GROMACS .gro file of C-alpha atoms in nm:
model
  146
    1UNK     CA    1   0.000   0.000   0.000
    2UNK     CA    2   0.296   0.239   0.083
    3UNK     CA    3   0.428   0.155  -0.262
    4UNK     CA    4   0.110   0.230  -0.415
    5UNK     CA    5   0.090   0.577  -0.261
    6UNK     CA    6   0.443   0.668  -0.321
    7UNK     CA    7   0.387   0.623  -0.712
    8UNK     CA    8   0.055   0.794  -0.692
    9UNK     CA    9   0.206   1.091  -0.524
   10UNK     CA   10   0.511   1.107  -0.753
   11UNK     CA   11   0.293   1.097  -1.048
   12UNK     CA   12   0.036   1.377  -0.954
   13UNK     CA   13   0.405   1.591  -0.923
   14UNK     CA   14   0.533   1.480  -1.208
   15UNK     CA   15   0.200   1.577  -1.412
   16UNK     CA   16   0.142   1.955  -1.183
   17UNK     CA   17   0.519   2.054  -1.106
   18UNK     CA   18   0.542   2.115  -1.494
   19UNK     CA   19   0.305   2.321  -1.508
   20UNK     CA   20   0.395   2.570  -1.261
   21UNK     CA   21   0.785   2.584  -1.345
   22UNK     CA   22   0.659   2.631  -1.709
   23UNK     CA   23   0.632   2.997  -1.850
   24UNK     CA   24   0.307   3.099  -1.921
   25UNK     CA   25   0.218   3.145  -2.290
   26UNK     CA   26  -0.097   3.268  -2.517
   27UNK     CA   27  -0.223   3.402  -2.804
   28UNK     CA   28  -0.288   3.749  -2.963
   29UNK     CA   29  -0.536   3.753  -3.261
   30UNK     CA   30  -0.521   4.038  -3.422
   31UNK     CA   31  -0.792   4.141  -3.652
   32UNK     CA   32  -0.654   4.465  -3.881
   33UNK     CA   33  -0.942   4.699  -4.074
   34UNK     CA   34  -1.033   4.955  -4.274
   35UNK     CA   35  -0.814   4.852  -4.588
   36UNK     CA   36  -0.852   5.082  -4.879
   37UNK     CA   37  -0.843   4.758  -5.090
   38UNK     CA   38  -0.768   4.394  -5.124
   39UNK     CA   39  -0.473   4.495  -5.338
   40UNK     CA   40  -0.157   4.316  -5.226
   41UNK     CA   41  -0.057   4.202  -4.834
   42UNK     CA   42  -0.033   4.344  -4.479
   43UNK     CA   43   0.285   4.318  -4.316
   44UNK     CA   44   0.248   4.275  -3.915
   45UNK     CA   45   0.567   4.320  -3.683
   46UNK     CA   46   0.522   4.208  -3.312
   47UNK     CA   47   0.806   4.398  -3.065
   48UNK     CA   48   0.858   4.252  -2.703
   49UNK     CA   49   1.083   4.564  -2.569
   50UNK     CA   50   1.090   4.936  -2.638
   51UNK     CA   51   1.477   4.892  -2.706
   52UNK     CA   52   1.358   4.650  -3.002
   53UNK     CA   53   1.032   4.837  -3.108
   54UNK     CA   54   1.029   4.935  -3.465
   55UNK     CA   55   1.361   4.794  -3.568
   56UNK     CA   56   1.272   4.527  -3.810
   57UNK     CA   57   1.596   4.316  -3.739
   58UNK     CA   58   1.460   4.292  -3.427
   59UNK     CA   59   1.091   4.208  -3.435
   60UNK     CA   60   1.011   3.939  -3.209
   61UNK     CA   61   0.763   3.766  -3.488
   62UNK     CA   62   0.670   3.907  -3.865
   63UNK     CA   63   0.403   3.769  -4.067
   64UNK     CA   64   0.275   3.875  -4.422
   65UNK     CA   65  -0.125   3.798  -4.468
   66UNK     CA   66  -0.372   3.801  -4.716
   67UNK     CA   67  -0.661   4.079  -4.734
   68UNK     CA   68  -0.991   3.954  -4.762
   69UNK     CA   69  -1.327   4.177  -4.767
   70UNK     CA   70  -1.069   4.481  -4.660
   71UNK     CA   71  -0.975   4.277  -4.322
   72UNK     CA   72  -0.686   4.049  -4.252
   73UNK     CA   73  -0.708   3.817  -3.943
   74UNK     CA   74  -0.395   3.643  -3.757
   75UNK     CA   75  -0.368   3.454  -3.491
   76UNK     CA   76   0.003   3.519  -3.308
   77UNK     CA   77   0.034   3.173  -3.064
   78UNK     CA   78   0.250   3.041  -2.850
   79UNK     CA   79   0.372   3.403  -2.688
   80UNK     CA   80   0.539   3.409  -2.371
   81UNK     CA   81   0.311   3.643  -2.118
   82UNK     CA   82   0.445   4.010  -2.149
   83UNK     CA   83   0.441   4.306  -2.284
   84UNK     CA   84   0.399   4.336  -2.672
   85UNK     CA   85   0.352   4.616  -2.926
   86UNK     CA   86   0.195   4.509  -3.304
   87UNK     CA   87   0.266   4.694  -3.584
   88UNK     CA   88   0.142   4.645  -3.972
   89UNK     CA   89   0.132   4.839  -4.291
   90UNK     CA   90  -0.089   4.765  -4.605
   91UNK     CA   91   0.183   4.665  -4.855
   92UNK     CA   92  -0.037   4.731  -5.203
   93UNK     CA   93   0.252   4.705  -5.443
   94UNK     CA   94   0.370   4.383  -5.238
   95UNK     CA   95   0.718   4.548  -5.245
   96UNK     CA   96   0.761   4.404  -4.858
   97UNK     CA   97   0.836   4.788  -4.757
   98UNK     CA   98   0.637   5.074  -4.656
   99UNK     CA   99   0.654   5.311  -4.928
  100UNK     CA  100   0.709   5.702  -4.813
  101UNK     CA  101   0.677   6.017  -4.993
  102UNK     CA  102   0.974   6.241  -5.062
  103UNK     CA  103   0.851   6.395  -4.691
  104UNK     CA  104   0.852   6.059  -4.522
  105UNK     CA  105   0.493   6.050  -4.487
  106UNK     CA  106   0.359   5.740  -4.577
  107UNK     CA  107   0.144   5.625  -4.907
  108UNK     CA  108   0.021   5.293  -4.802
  109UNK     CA  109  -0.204   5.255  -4.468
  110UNK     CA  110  -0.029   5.168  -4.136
  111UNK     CA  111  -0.135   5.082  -3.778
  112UNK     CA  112   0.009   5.020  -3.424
  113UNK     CA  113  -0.130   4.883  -3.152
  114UNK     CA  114  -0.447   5.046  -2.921
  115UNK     CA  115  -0.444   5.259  -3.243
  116UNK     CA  116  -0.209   5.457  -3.105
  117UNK     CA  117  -0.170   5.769  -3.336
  118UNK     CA  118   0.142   5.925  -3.489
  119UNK     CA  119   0.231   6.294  -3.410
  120UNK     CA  120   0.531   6.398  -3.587
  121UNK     CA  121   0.659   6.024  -3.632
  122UNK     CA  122   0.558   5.705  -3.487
  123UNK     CA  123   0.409   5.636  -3.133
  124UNK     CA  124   0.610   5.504  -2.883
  125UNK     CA  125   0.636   5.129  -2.741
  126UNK     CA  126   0.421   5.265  -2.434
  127UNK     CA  127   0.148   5.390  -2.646
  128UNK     CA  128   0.110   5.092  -2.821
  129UNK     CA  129   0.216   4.822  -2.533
  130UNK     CA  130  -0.049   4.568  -2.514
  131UNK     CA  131  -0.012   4.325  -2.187
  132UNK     CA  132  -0.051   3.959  -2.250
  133UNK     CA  133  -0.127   3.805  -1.924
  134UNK     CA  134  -0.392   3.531  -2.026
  135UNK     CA  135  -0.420   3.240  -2.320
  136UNK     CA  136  -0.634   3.415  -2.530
  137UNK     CA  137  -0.592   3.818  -2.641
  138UNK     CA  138  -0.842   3.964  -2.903
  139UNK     CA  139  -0.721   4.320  -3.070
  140UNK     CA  140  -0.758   4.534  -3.362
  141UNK     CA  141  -0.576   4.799  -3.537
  142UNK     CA  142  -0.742   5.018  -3.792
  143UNK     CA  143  -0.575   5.125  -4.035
  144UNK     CA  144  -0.460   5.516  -4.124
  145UNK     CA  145  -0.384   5.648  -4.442
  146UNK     CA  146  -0.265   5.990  -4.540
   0.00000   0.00000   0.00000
């Protein structure tokens, strides 16, 4: 009987200890609107530090997605709980770049996180920080054009 309860004990560890030593993960889907048109793809950067955020070398995760009915849907898994900030642009000539004017201002659509909005260049990681802190995370960026 000892025996029995020895292996029974060691099992329920060896099935909860796991779990609590394990980082916690989840998901962000991100659902991105207002497309002028289902003309080429949208290009979505996630950033996991302000020290990162915006420099494309060192985006935590990038994905390219298809426009359908002038929304794109993604689902970002397997994210370590945190502190994240989503970017995207409409990339209509499917050149993989957000084209600028001679000014810098943009001519395809763009978006950050919480919608944050750009005065006199891009938010900042703060404005746009989303927390993830549970498995599933449901956002949306609309997108701005100029």
């Amino acid at each position: 009987m000892r025996t029995f309860l020895v292996y029974l004990l060691t099992s329920l560890l060896m099935i909860i200890l796991p779990s609590w030593a394990s980082p916690k993960k989840g998901s962000i889907h991100l659902t991105i609107e207002a497309f002028k048109s289902n003309k080429g793809k949208v290009l979505v950067a996630i950033y996991n530090s302000a020290q990162a955020y915006l420099d494309e070398e060192k985006a935590l995760l990038k994905k390219i997605i298809h426009i359908q009915n002038q929304k794109a849907t993604v689902k970002l898994d397997e994210l370590p709980f945190g502190e994240y900030a989503l970017v995207c642009f409409h990339d209509e000539n499917s050149n993989q770049k957000l084209d600028k004017s001679m000014m810098g201002i943009p001519k395809e659509g763009f978006g950050f996180s919480n919608n944050a909005k750009p005065v006199f260049g891009p938010p900042s990681f703060a404005k746009c920080r989303i927390q993830l802190n549970q498995s599933e995370y449901y956002t949306a960026i609309k997108l701005m054009y100029f």
